[in-house]
mmCIF file of C-alpha atoms in Angstrom:
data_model
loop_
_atom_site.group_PDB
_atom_site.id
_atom_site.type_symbol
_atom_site.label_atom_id
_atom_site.label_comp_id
_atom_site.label_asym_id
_atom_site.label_seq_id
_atom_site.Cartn_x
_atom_site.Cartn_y
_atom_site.Cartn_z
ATOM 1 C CA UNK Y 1 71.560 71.247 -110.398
ATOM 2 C CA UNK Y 2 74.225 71.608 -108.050
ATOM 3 C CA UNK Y 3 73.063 68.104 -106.952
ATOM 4 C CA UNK Y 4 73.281 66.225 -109.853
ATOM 5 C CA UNK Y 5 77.066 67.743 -110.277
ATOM 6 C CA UNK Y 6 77.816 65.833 -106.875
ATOM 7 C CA UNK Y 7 76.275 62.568 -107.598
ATOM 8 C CA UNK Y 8 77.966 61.984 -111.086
ATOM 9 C CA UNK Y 9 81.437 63.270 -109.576
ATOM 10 C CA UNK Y 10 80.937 60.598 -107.100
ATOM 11 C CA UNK Y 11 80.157 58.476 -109.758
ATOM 12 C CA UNK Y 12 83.088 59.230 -111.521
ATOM 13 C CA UNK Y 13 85.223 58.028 -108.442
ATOM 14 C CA UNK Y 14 85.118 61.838 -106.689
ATOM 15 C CA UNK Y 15 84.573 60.363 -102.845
ATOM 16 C CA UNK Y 16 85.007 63.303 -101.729
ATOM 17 C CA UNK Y 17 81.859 64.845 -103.003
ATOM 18 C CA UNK Y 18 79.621 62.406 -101.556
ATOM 19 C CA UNK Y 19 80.165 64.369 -97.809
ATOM 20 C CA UNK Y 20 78.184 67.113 -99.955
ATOM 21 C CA UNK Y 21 75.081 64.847 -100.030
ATOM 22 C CA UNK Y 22 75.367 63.436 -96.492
ATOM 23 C CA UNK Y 23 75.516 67.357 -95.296
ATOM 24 C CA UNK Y 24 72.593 67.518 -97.162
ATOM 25 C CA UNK Y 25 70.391 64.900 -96.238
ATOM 26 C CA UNK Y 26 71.370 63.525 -92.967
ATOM 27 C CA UNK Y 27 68.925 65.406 -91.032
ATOM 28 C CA UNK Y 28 66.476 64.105 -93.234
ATOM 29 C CA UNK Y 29 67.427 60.346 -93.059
ATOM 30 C CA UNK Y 30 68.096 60.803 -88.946
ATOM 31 C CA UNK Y 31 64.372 61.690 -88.885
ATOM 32 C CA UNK Y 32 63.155 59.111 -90.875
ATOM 33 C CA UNK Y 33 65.399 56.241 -88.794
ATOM 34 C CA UNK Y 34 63.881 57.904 -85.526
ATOM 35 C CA UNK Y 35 60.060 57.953 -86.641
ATOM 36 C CA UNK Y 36 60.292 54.282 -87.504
ATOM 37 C CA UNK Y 37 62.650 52.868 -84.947
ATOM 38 C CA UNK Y 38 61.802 55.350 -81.892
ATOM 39 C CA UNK Y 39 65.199 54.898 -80.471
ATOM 40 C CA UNK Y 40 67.946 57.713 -81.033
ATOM 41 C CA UNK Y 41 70.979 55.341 -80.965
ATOM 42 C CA UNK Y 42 69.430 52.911 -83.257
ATOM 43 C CA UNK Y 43 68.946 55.982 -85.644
ATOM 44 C CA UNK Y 44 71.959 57.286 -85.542
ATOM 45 C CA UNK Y 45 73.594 53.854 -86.403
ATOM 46 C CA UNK Y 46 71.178 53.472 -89.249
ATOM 47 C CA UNK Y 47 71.402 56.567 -90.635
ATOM 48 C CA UNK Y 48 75.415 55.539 -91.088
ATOM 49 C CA UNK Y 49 74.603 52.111 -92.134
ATOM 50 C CA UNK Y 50 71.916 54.132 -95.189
ATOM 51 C CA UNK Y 51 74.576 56.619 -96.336
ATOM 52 C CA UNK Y 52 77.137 53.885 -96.770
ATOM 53 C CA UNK Y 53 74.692 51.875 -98.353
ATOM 54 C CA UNK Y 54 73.594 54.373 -100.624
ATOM 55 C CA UNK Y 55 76.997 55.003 -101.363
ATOM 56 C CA UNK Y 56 77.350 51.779 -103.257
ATOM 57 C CA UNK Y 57 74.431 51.684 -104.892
ATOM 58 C CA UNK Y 58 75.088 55.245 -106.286
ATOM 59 C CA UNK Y 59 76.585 53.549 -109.347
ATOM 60 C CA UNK Y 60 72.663 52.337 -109.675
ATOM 61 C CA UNK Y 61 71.277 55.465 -109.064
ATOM 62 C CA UNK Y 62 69.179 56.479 -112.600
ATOM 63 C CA UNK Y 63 68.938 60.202 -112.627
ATOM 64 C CA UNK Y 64 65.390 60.309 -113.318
ATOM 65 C CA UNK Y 65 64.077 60.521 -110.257
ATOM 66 C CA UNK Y 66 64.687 62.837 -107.091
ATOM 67 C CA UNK Y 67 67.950 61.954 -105.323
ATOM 68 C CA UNK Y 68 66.155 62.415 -102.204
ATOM 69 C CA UNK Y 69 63.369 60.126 -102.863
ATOM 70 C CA UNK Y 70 65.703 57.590 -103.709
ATOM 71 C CA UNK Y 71 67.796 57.635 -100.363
ATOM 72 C CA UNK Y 72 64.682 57.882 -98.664
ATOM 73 C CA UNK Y 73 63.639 54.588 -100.202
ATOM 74 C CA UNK Y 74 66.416 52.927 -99.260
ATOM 75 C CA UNK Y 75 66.083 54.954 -95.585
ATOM 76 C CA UNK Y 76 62.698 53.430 -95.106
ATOM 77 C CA UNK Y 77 63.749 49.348 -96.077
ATOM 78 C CA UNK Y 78 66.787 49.358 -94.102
ATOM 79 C CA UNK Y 79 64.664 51.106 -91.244
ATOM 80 C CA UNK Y 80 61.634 48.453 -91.557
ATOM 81 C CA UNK Y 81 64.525 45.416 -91.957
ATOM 82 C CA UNK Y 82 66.002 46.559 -88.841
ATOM 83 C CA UNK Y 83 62.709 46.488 -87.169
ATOM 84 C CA UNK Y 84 61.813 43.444 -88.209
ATOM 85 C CA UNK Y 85 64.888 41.488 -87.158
ATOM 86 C CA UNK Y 86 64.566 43.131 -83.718
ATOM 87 C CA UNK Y 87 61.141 42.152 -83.306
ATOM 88 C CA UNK Y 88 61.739 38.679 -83.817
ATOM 89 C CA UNK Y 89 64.882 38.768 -82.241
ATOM 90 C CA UNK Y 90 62.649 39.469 -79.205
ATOM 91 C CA UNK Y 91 60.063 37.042 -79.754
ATOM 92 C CA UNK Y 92 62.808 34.381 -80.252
ATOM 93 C CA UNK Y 93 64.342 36.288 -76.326
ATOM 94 C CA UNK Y 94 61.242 35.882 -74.862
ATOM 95 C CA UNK Y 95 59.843 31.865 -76.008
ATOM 96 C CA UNK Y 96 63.048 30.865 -74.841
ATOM 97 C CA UNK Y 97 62.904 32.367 -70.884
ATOM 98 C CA UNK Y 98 60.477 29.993 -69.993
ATOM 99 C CA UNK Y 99 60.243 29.337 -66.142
ATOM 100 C CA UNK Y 100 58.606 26.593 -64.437
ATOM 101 C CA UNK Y 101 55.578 28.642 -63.263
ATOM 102 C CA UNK Y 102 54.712 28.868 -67.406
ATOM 103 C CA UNK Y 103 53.752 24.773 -67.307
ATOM 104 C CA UNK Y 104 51.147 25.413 -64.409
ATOM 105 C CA UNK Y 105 48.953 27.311 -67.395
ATOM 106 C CA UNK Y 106 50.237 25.211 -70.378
ATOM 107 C CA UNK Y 107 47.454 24.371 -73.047
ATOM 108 C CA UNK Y 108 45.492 21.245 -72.949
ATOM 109 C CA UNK Y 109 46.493 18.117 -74.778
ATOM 110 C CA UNK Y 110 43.527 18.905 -76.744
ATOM 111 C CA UNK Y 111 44.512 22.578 -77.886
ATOM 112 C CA UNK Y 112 48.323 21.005 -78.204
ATOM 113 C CA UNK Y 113 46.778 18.711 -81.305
ATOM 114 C CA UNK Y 114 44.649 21.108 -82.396
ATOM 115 C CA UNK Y 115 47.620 23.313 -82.992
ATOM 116 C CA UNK Y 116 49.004 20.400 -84.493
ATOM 117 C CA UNK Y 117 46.780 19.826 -86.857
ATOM 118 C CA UNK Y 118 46.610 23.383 -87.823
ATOM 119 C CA UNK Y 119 50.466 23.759 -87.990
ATOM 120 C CA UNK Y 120 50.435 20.465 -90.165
ATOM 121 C CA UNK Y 121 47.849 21.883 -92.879
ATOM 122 C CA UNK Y 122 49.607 25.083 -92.966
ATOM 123 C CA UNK Y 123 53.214 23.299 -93.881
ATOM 124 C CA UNK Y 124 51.046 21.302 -96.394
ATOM 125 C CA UNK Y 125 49.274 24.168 -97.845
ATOM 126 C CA UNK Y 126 52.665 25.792 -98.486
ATOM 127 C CA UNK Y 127 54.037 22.668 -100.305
ATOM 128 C CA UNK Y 128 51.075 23.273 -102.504
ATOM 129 C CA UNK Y 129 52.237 26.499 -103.613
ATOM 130 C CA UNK Y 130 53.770 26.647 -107.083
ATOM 131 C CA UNK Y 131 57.495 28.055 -106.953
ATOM 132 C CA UNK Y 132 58.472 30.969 -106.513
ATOM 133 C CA UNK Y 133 55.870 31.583 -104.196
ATOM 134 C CA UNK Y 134 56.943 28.138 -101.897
ATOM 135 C CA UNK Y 135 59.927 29.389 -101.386
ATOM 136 C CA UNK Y 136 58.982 33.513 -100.275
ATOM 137 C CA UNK Y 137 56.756 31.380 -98.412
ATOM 138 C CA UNK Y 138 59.243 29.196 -96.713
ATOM 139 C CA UNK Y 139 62.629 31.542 -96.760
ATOM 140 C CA UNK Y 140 60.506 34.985 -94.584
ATOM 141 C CA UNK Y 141 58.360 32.848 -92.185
ATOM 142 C CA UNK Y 142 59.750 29.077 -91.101
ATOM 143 C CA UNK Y 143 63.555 30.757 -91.853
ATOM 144 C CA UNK Y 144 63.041 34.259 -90.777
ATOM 145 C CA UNK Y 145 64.785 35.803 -93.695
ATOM 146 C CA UNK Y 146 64.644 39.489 -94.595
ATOM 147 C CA UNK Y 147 63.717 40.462 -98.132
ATOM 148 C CA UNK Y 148 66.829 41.560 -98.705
ATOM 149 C CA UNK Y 149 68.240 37.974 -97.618
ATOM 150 C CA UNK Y 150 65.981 36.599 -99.850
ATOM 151 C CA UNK Y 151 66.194 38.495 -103.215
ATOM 152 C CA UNK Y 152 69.859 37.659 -102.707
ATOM 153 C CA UNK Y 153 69.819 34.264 -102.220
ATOM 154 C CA UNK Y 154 66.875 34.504 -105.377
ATOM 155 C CA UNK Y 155 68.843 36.602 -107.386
ATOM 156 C CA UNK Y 156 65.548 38.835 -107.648
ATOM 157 C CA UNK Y 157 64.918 42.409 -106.208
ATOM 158 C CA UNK Y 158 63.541 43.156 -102.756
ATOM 159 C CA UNK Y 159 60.237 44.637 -104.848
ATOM 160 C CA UNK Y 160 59.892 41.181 -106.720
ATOM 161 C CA UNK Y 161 59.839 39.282 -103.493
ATOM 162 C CA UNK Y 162 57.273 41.369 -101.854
ATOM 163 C CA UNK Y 163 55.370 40.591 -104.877
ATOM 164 C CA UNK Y 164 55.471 37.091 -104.118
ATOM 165 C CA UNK Y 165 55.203 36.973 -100.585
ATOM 166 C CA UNK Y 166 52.092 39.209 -101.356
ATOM 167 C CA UNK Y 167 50.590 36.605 -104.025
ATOM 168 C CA UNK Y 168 51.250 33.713 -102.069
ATOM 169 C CA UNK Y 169 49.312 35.545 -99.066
ATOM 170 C CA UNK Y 170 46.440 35.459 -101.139
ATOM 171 C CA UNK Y 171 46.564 31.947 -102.973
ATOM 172 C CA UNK Y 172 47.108 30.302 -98.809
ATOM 173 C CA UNK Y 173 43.833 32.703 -97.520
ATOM 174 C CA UNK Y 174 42.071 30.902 -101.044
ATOM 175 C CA UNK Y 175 42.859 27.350 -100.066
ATOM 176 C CA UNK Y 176 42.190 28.434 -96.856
ATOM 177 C CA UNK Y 177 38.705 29.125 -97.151
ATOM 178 C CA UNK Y 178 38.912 25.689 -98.281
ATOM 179 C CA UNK Y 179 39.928 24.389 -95.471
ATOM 180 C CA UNK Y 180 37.718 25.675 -93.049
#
């Protein structure tokens, strides 16, 4: 009960009791930034980044579920965003330190149109897709957007893109079967 007193004097402009619920749960949050990013600084700086965002969204917070199991929502998308940009942010590291020595084993002209052709079919089969599913499609994969970019820029939730990106997974395996 206690709980609930903090969160709707927070929501009733009482910062100050907010510092109550980060006591609380920033051991728990910590953990959960740790399991999923496996580096301590990174955790620590997420765990900050959480707590002020669930500070903001408090207004949003509906008191019928767990205050805990909301943060730790919020705890687990920010964790898997961060991921996610890091990874490519790697990928995108490593395709651009190309040395000379990587031409000696470069694919054949014949696997270079092959992948051609198969890039080609892919764009095409995503042109196919009905909106909103063209655009999930073509905002998280050719433009490397986050969900959150993209229910933003949608004016959706995060859960309603996943949906999409999810539906439009299957209908491009469908067509291609097709293809093959």
């Amino acid at each position: 009960m206690e709980e609930l007193q903090w969160i709707r004097a927070v929501k009733s402009g009482h910062q100050e009791a907010y510092k109550f619920l980060v006591l609380r749960y920033q051991n728990m949050v910590y953990h959960v930034c740790l399991k999923i990013t496996s580096d301590e600084v990174s955790a620590k700086d997420l765990s900050q980044e959480i707590f002020t965002k669930a500070y903001s969204a408090l207004p949003a917070f509906r008191e019928d579920s767990s205050f805990s199991t909301w943060l730790y929502q919020i705890a687990v998308r920010k964790c898997l965003d961060y991921k996610r940009a890091n990874q490519r942010e790697q990928s995108r590291r490593s395709t651009s330190e190309v040395s000379e020595d990587d031409w000696v084993t470069a694919e054949t002209p014949e696997h270079i149109v092959l992948s051609q052709e198969t890039n080609s079919r892919i764009h095409q089969m995503v042109n196919e897709l009905a909106e909103p599913y063209r655009s999930a499609i073509k905002l998280y994969y050719f433009d490397q957007c986050s969900y959150q970019e993209i229910a933003s820029r949608q004016g959706i939730s995060t859960k309603t893109v996943e949906s999409q990106l999810y539906r439009a997974k299957l209908m491009m395996r469908k067509k291609g079967e097709d293809f093959r």
